[in-house]
Amino acid sequence: MQPFTYERAGSVRAAAAAVAAKPEAKFISGGTNLLDLMKLEIERPTHLVDISRLPLDRIEETPEGGLRIGAQVRNSDLAADLRVRSRYPVLSQALLAGASGQIRNKASTAGNLLQRTRCPYFYDRNMPCNKREPGSGCAALEGFNRMHAVLGASEACIAVHPSDLAVAMAALDAEVETSLPEGTTRTIPIVDLHRLPASTPHVETTLGHGEMITAVTLPPPPSGRQLYRKVRDRASYAFALVSVAAVVEKNGVRIRRARIAMGGVAPKPWRTLEAEYVLAGAEAADPAFSEAAESALAGAVGRGSNDFKIPLAKRTIRQTLAAAVEDA
């Protein structure tokens, strides 16, 4: 591990200013991802700003009837909150499907959203990786790419985003609140927080240097059924091969509105707007589910070892929709 300096921030503005003042500075909270990357010398911050003690660990009601989740709320606390479990069950289900109890006890809401890919080539400093070293190439293109993206990737990078939480929040139309170093704030729809790789896969979010997530806001809970389904190699402590977060609102035998987001298939949480258009007003049964699944994966491209993800994602969408409609 490379040497670094450390400070504990006393306020949000001070934290943002401290990181902005040094090009290689980083925020640290739970550290469940960053510390591993530092030990492997993939991340080499010269200065760490500890934000774990800032008063951003509360879940509050909003005047509109939603919830405002502080950036420092631990994953385990968020999953267990009665308001989340009863009004946003897809979020609680996604959190409980991720990592382990020990990690959920440390990982923060903001940190979960900003975790970096688990691509093995990103972690192997002997292999080329544009995300780790821009311009070096992407070893996964012709390598072992079973876990990699079939949607939204580029010739520069086919790594996937690993967060379960972010997928559920995308289906719920969440918004991210941030604080900038100069003291101003902004709100970003969560579907716009992460960037697709294009030719710059090392630029992973729309956040500026020193811009800090302070909260995530959920709109009033949708009516209908919410469901998160994660397909993985083992029952726990494994990243998604494919995951689907679905929110389905019915009107009699027809679907009034559906929101679908996928994980494990793209470099960011993937909102399937085309599938949602197909389902709007459709009968709540096949063939609408199959048509929606085909639409969601219409642009999918396999790279060999991950070809199976395309039919797997289609089946997972169909099954998740069928289960959601049955209980809606």
Short mmCIF file of C-alpha atoms in Angstrom, two decimals:
data_model
loop_
_atom_site.label_atom_id
_atom_site.label_comp_id
_atom_site.label_asym_id
_atom_site.label_seq_id
_atom_site.Cartn_x
_atom_site.Cartn_y
_atom_site.Cartn_z
CA MET A 1 0.00 0.00 0.00
CA GLN A 2 1.29 3.44 -0.92
CA PRO A 3 1.70 6.07 1.84
CA PHE A 4 -1.12 8.58 2.25
CA THR A 5 -2.30 11.29 4.61
CA TYR A 6 -5.60 11.24 6.45
CA GLU A 7 -8.07 13.71 7.94
CA ARG A 8 -11.51 13.42 9.47
CA ALA A 9 -13.96 15.93 8.00
CA GLY A 10 -15.97 18.13 10.36
CA SER A 11 -18.63 19.15 7.84
CA VAL A 12 -19.91 18.32 4.37
CA ARG A 13 -18.48 21.51 2.88
CA ALA A 14 -15.10 20.96 4.53
CA ALA A 15 -14.99 17.39 3.22
CA ALA A 16 -15.77 18.43 -0.34
CA ALA A 17 -13.22 21.26 -0.21
CA ALA A 18 -10.52 18.98 1.21
CA VAL A 19 -10.89 16.44 -1.60
CA ALA A 20 -11.15 19.15 -4.27
CA ALA A 21 -7.90 20.73 -3.06
CA LYS A 22 -5.82 17.64 -3.89
CA PRO A 23 -6.08 15.89 -7.29
CA GLU A 24 -5.39 12.43 -5.81
CA ALA A 25 -7.60 12.77 -2.71
CA LYS A 26 -10.53 10.42 -2.03
CA PHE A 27 -13.49 10.24 0.31
CA ILE A 28 -13.60 7.22 2.61
CA SER A 29 -16.49 5.93 4.70
CA GLY A 30 -17.00 2.19 5.22
CA GLY A 31 -14.01 1.40 3.01
CA THR A 32 -15.30 -2.02 1.99
CA ASN A 33 -14.18 -1.48 -1.62
CA LEU A 34 -11.61 1.31 -1.45
CA LEU A 35 -9.31 -0.34 1.10
CA ASP A 36 -9.10 -3.53 -0.97
CA LEU A 37 -8.20 -1.48 -4.03
CA MET A 38 -5.56 0.44 -2.09
CA LYS A 39 -3.95 -2.76 -0.81
CA LEU A 40 -3.67 -3.97 -4.40
CA GLU A 41 -2.34 -0.54 -5.47
CA ILE A 42 -5.14 -0.14 -8.00
CA GLU A 43 -6.32 2.95 -6.16
CA ARG A 44 -3.44 5.16 -4.99
CA PRO A 45 -4.92 8.16 -3.18
CA THR A 46 -2.40 10.50 -1.60
CA HIS A 47 -4.96 11.81 0.88
CA LEU A 48 -8.07 10.29 2.47
CA VAL A 49 -10.94 12.38 3.84
CA ASP A 50 -13.00 10.40 6.35
CA ILE A 51 -16.70 11.28 6.09
CA SER A 52 -18.03 8.42 8.20
CA ARG A 53 -18.74 10.63 11.24
CA LEU A 54 -20.75 13.28 9.36
CA PRO A 55 -24.44 13.51 10.36
CA LEU A 56 -25.70 11.84 7.17
CA ASP A 57 -26.95 8.60 8.69
CA ARG A 58 -30.67 9.22 9.00
CA ILE A 59 -33.68 8.08 6.98
CA GLU A 60 -36.28 10.85 6.92
CA GLU A 61 -39.75 11.37 5.51
CA THR A 62 -40.04 13.94 2.72
CA PRO A 63 -42.95 16.41 2.42
CA GLU A 64 -43.98 14.64 -0.81
CA GLY A 65 -44.41 11.30 0.94
CA GLY A 66 -41.11 9.69 -0.03
CA LEU A 67 -37.92 9.00 1.91
CA ARG A 68 -34.61 10.83 2.09
CA ILE A 69 -31.77 8.39 2.79
CA GLY A 70 -28.55 9.89 4.14
CA ALA A 71 -25.35 8.97 2.34
CA GLN A 72 -23.92 7.36 5.49
CA VAL A 73 -26.90 5.08 6.21
CA ARG A 74 -25.50 1.58 6.46
CA ASN A 75 -26.83 -1.04 4.08
CA SER A 76 -28.03 -3.26 6.93
CA ASP A 77 -29.92 -0.39 8.58
CA LEU A 78 -31.53 0.61 5.30
CA ALA A 79 -32.64 -2.95 4.54
CA ALA A 80 -34.13 -3.35 8.02
CA ASP A 81 -35.98 -0.01 8.17
CA LEU A 82 -39.71 -0.70 8.49
CA ARG A 83 -40.64 2.10 6.08
CA VAL A 84 -38.31 0.69 3.44
CA ARG A 85 -39.51 -2.88 3.97
CA SER A 86 -43.19 -1.95 3.73
CA ARG A 87 -43.14 0.84 1.10
CA TYR A 88 -40.06 0.00 -1.00
CA PRO A 89 -39.61 -3.77 -0.61
CA VAL A 90 -37.64 -4.03 -3.86
CA LEU A 91 -34.93 -1.93 -2.20
CA SER A 92 -34.79 -4.08 0.91
CA GLN A 93 -34.74 -7.25 -1.18
CA ALA A 94 -31.86 -5.93 -3.31
CA LEU A 95 -29.80 -4.96 -0.27
CA LEU A 96 -30.28 -8.34 1.39
CA ALA A 97 -29.25 -10.06 -1.84
CA GLY A 98 -25.91 -8.25 -1.82
CA ALA A 99 -22.60 -9.06 -0.10
CA SER A 100 -22.69 -10.50 3.43
CA GLY A 101 -24.10 -9.37 6.76
CA GLN A 102 -20.67 -8.19 7.90
CA ILE A 103 -20.14 -6.06 4.81
CA ARG A 104 -23.68 -4.65 4.93
CA ASN A 105 -22.95 -3.53 8.50
CA LYS A 106 -20.08 -1.36 7.20
CA ALA A 107 -21.06 -0.38 3.67
CA SER A 108 -22.77 2.99 3.24
CA THR A 109 -25.50 3.99 0.81
CA ALA A 110 -23.26 6.34 -1.18
CA GLY A 111 -20.35 3.94 -1.11
CA ASN A 112 -22.51 1.14 -2.48
CA LEU A 113 -23.56 3.29 -5.42
CA LEU A 114 -19.96 4.30 -6.14
CA GLN A 115 -18.26 0.91 -5.79
CA ARG A 116 -16.03 -0.06 -8.67
CA THR A 117 -16.27 -3.07 -10.96
CA ARG A 118 -15.19 -6.55 -9.89
CA CYS A 119 -13.78 -7.39 -13.32
CA PRO A 120 -10.80 -9.72 -12.68
CA TYR A 121 -8.68 -7.90 -15.26
CA PHE A 122 -9.28 -4.61 -13.45
CA TYR A 123 -7.88 -6.26 -10.29
CA ASP A 124 -4.91 -7.88 -12.08
CA ARG A 125 -2.19 -5.25 -12.58
CA ASN A 126 -0.36 -7.57 -14.98
CA MET A 127 -3.21 -7.35 -17.49
CA PRO A 128 -4.27 -4.40 -19.67
CA CYS A 129 -7.35 -2.51 -18.46
CA ASN A 130 -8.58 0.82 -19.78
CA LYS A 131 -10.50 1.43 -16.59
CA ARG A 132 -7.35 1.10 -14.50
CA GLU A 133 -4.83 2.46 -17.04
CA PRO A 134 -6.50 4.46 -19.85
CA GLY A 135 -5.22 3.46 -23.27
CA SER A 136 -3.77 0.11 -22.22
CA GLY A 137 -6.56 -2.00 -23.76
CA CYS A 138 -9.29 -4.33 -22.49
CA ALA A 139 -8.15 -7.88 -21.74
CA ALA A 140 -11.73 -9.03 -21.18
CA LEU A 141 -12.70 -8.57 -24.84
CA GLU A 142 -10.85 -11.72 -25.85
CA GLY A 143 -10.41 -13.19 -22.38
CA PHE A 144 -12.61 -14.80 -19.77
CA ASN A 145 -15.69 -12.59 -19.90
CA ARG A 146 -18.40 -14.74 -18.35
CA MET A 147 -19.41 -12.00 -15.85
CA HIS A 148 -19.22 -9.14 -18.34
CA ALA A 149 -21.67 -6.79 -20.04
CA VAL A 150 -23.97 -7.56 -22.95
CA LEU A 151 -25.58 -4.11 -23.01
CA GLY A 152 -24.08 -0.61 -23.04
CA ALA A 153 -20.45 -1.75 -23.37
CA SER A 154 -17.83 -0.53 -25.84
CA GLU A 155 -14.63 -1.78 -27.43
CA ALA A 156 -12.78 0.00 -24.62
CA CYS A 157 -14.51 -1.78 -21.72
CA ILE A 158 -17.11 -4.49 -21.11
CA ALA A 159 -17.06 -4.53 -17.29
CA VAL A 160 -20.35 -4.47 -15.36
CA HIS A 161 -21.40 -2.34 -12.41
CA PRO A 162 -21.73 -4.58 -9.33
CA SER A 163 -24.33 -2.77 -7.17
CA ASP A 164 -27.67 -4.42 -6.32
CA LEU A 165 -28.83 -1.30 -4.47
CA ALA A 166 -28.37 0.89 -7.54
CA VAL A 167 -30.53 -1.41 -9.68
CA ALA A 168 -33.46 -1.21 -7.25
CA MET A 169 -33.08 2.56 -6.94
CA ALA A 170 -33.12 2.91 -10.73
CA ALA A 171 -36.48 1.09 -10.83
CA LEU A 172 -37.80 3.42 -8.12
CA ASP A 173 -36.78 6.64 -9.94
CA ALA A 174 -34.51 7.72 -7.09
CA GLU A 175 -32.53 10.95 -7.17
CA VAL A 176 -29.06 11.61 -5.78
CA GLU A 177 -28.30 14.80 -3.84
CA THR A 178 -24.73 16.08 -3.90
CA SER A 179 -22.66 18.89 -2.39
CA LEU A 180 -19.99 20.64 -4.45
CA PRO A 181 -16.74 22.11 -3.09
CA GLU A 182 -17.91 25.70 -3.52
CA GLY A 183 -20.89 25.02 -1.27
CA THR A 184 -23.60 24.61 -3.91
CA THR A 185 -25.76 21.52 -4.32
CA ARG A 186 -27.38 19.64 -7.18
CA THR A 187 -29.78 16.76 -7.74
CA ILE A 188 -29.05 13.98 -10.24
CA PRO A 189 -31.53 11.31 -11.37
CA ILE A 190 -29.90 8.04 -10.40
CA VAL A 191 -30.13 6.77 -13.98
CA ASP A 192 -27.77 9.65 -14.92
CA LEU A 193 -25.27 9.12 -12.11
CA HIS A 194 -23.21 6.42 -13.82
CA ARG A 195 -21.65 6.83 -17.26
CA LEU A 196 -21.31 4.29 -20.04
CA PRO A 197 -17.68 3.52 -20.93
CA ALA A 198 -17.56 4.71 -24.57
CA SER A 199 -13.88 5.66 -25.04
CA THR A 200 -13.32 6.80 -21.43
CA PRO A 201 -14.20 3.86 -19.15
CA HIS A 202 -12.07 5.29 -16.32
CA VAL A 203 -14.63 8.13 -15.98
CA GLU A 204 -17.38 6.17 -14.25
CA THR A 205 -19.83 8.79 -12.93
CA THR A 206 -21.03 12.31 -13.66
CA LEU A 207 -19.65 13.55 -10.32
CA GLY A 208 -16.90 16.16 -10.36
CA HIS A 209 -13.76 15.87 -8.26
CA GLY A 210 -14.69 16.82 -4.72
CA GLU A 211 -18.43 16.50 -5.35
CA MET A 212 -19.90 14.42 -2.54
CA ILE A 213 -23.14 12.45 -2.36
CA THR A 214 -25.10 13.57 0.71
CA ALA A 215 -28.40 11.70 0.27
CA VAL A 216 -30.61 9.67 -2.02
CA THR A 217 -34.27 10.65 -2.29
CA LEU A 218 -37.06 8.21 -3.12
CA PRO A 219 -40.35 9.51 -4.54
CA PRO A 220 -43.63 8.44 -2.93
CA PRO A 221 -43.93 4.65 -3.11
CA PRO A 222 -45.55 3.30 -6.27
CA SER A 223 -48.70 1.27 -6.11
CA GLY A 224 -48.61 -2.35 -7.20
CA ARG A 225 -46.00 -5.04 -6.69
CA GLN A 226 -42.24 -4.60 -6.31
CA LEU A 227 -39.84 -7.50 -6.75
CA TYR A 228 -36.08 -8.04 -7.01
CA ARG A 229 -34.73 -11.24 -8.49
CA LYS A 230 -31.01 -12.02 -8.57
CA VAL A 231 -29.51 -14.94 -10.50
CA ARG A 232 -26.02 -15.86 -9.31
CA ASP A 233 -23.63 -18.76 -9.02
CA ARG A 234 -24.30 -19.38 -5.34
CA ALA A 235 -27.02 -18.41 -2.89
CA SER A 236 -25.08 -15.71 -1.04
CA TYR A 237 -22.01 -13.49 -1.22
CA ALA A 238 -21.93 -13.52 -5.02
CA PHE A 239 -22.39 -10.85 -7.66
CA ALA A 240 -25.26 -11.06 -10.11
CA LEU A 241 -25.04 -12.87 -13.40
CA VAL A 242 -28.36 -11.17 -14.09
CA SER A 243 -30.68 -9.29 -11.75
CA VAL A 244 -34.05 -7.66 -12.36
CA ALA A 245 -35.88 -5.06 -10.30
CA ALA A 246 -39.54 -4.74 -11.31
CA VAL A 247 -42.30 -2.39 -10.21
CA VAL A 248 -45.66 -3.34 -11.74
CA GLU A 249 -48.94 -1.42 -11.38
CA LYS A 250 -52.08 -3.10 -12.69
CA ASN A 251 -55.46 -1.85 -13.80
CA GLY A 252 -57.70 -4.89 -13.82
CA VAL A 253 -56.22 -7.48 -16.15
CA ARG A 254 -53.90 -4.96 -17.81
CA ILE A 255 -50.64 -3.36 -16.78
CA ARG A 256 -51.01 0.33 -16.15
CA ARG A 257 -47.33 0.97 -15.74
CA ALA A 258 -44.16 -1.07 -15.29
CA ARG A 259 -40.64 -0.06 -14.36
CA ILE A 260 -37.79 -2.49 -14.97
CA ALA A 261 -34.08 -2.19 -14.23
CA MET A 262 -31.38 -4.81 -14.71
CA GLY A 263 -28.05 -5.53 -13.09
CA GLY A 264 -25.16 -7.76 -14.09
CA VAL A 265 -25.64 -6.97 -17.78
CA ALA A 266 -24.26 -3.46 -18.29
CA PRO A 267 -21.62 -0.99 -17.06
CA LYS A 268 -24.36 0.82 -15.12
CA PRO A 269 -27.76 -0.07 -13.66
CA TRP A 270 -29.75 -0.63 -16.85
CA ARG A 271 -33.24 0.82 -17.05
CA THR A 272 -35.19 -0.96 -19.81
CA LEU A 273 -37.42 1.80 -21.14
CA GLU A 274 -38.21 -0.11 -24.34
CA ALA A 275 -39.64 -3.00 -22.34
CA GLU A 276 -41.65 -0.58 -20.20
CA TYR A 277 -43.24 0.93 -23.34
CA VAL A 278 -44.22 -2.55 -24.51
CA LEU A 279 -45.90 -3.35 -21.19
CA ALA A 280 -47.85 -0.11 -20.79
CA GLY A 281 -51.51 -1.03 -21.35
CA ALA A 282 -50.69 -4.64 -22.26
CA GLU A 283 -52.48 -7.64 -20.85
CA ALA A 284 -50.74 -8.83 -17.69
CA ALA A 285 -49.61 -12.17 -19.14
CA ASP A 286 -47.57 -13.69 -21.91
CA PRO A 287 -46.99 -12.85 -24.75
CA ALA A 288 -46.50 -9.30 -23.36
CA PHE A 289 -43.82 -10.51 -20.93
CA SER A 290 -41.91 -12.26 -23.70
CA GLU A 291 -42.20 -9.26 -26.00
CA ALA A 292 -40.93 -6.99 -23.24
CA ALA A 293 -37.97 -9.31 -22.60
CA GLU A 294 -37.08 -9.43 -26.28
CA SER A 295 -37.28 -5.64 -26.45
CA ALA A 296 -35.08 -5.20 -23.38
CA LEU A 297 -32.30 -7.35 -24.89
CA ALA A 298 -32.70 -6.24 -28.50
CA GLY A 299 -29.28 -4.57 -28.61
CA ALA A 300 -27.42 -7.14 -26.54
CA VAL A 301 -24.01 -8.35 -27.74
CA GLY A 302 -22.25 -11.38 -26.28
CA ARG A 303 -18.49 -11.78 -26.25
CA GLY A 304 -18.26 -15.55 -26.09
CA SER A 305 -18.21 -16.68 -22.49
CA ASN A 306 -21.09 -14.35 -21.60
CA ASP A 307 -23.39 -15.25 -24.49
CA PHE A 308 -25.59 -17.17 -22.06
CA LYS A 309 -26.52 -13.94 -20.29
CA ILE A 310 -28.80 -12.86 -23.13
CA PRO A 311 -31.32 -15.75 -22.89
CA LEU A 312 -30.85 -15.80 -19.11
CA ALA A 313 -31.79 -12.12 -18.85
CA LYS A 314 -34.86 -12.67 -21.02
CA ARG A 315 -36.05 -15.55 -18.85
CA THR A 316 -35.38 -13.60 -15.67
CA ILE A 317 -37.42 -10.65 -16.92
CA ARG A 318 -40.33 -12.91 -17.89
CA GLN A 319 -40.31 -14.76 -14.57
CA THR A 320 -39.96 -11.60 -12.49
CA LEU A 321 -42.84 -9.93 -14.31
CA ALA A 322 -45.03 -13.01 -13.97
CA ALA A 323 -44.35 -13.20 -10.22
CA ALA A 324 -44.95 -9.48 -9.77
CA VAL A 325 -48.22 -9.54 -11.70
CA GLU A 326 -49.48 -12.55 -9.78
CA ASP A 327 -49.24 -10.65 -6.48
CA ALA A 328 -49.97 -7.12 -7.76
#
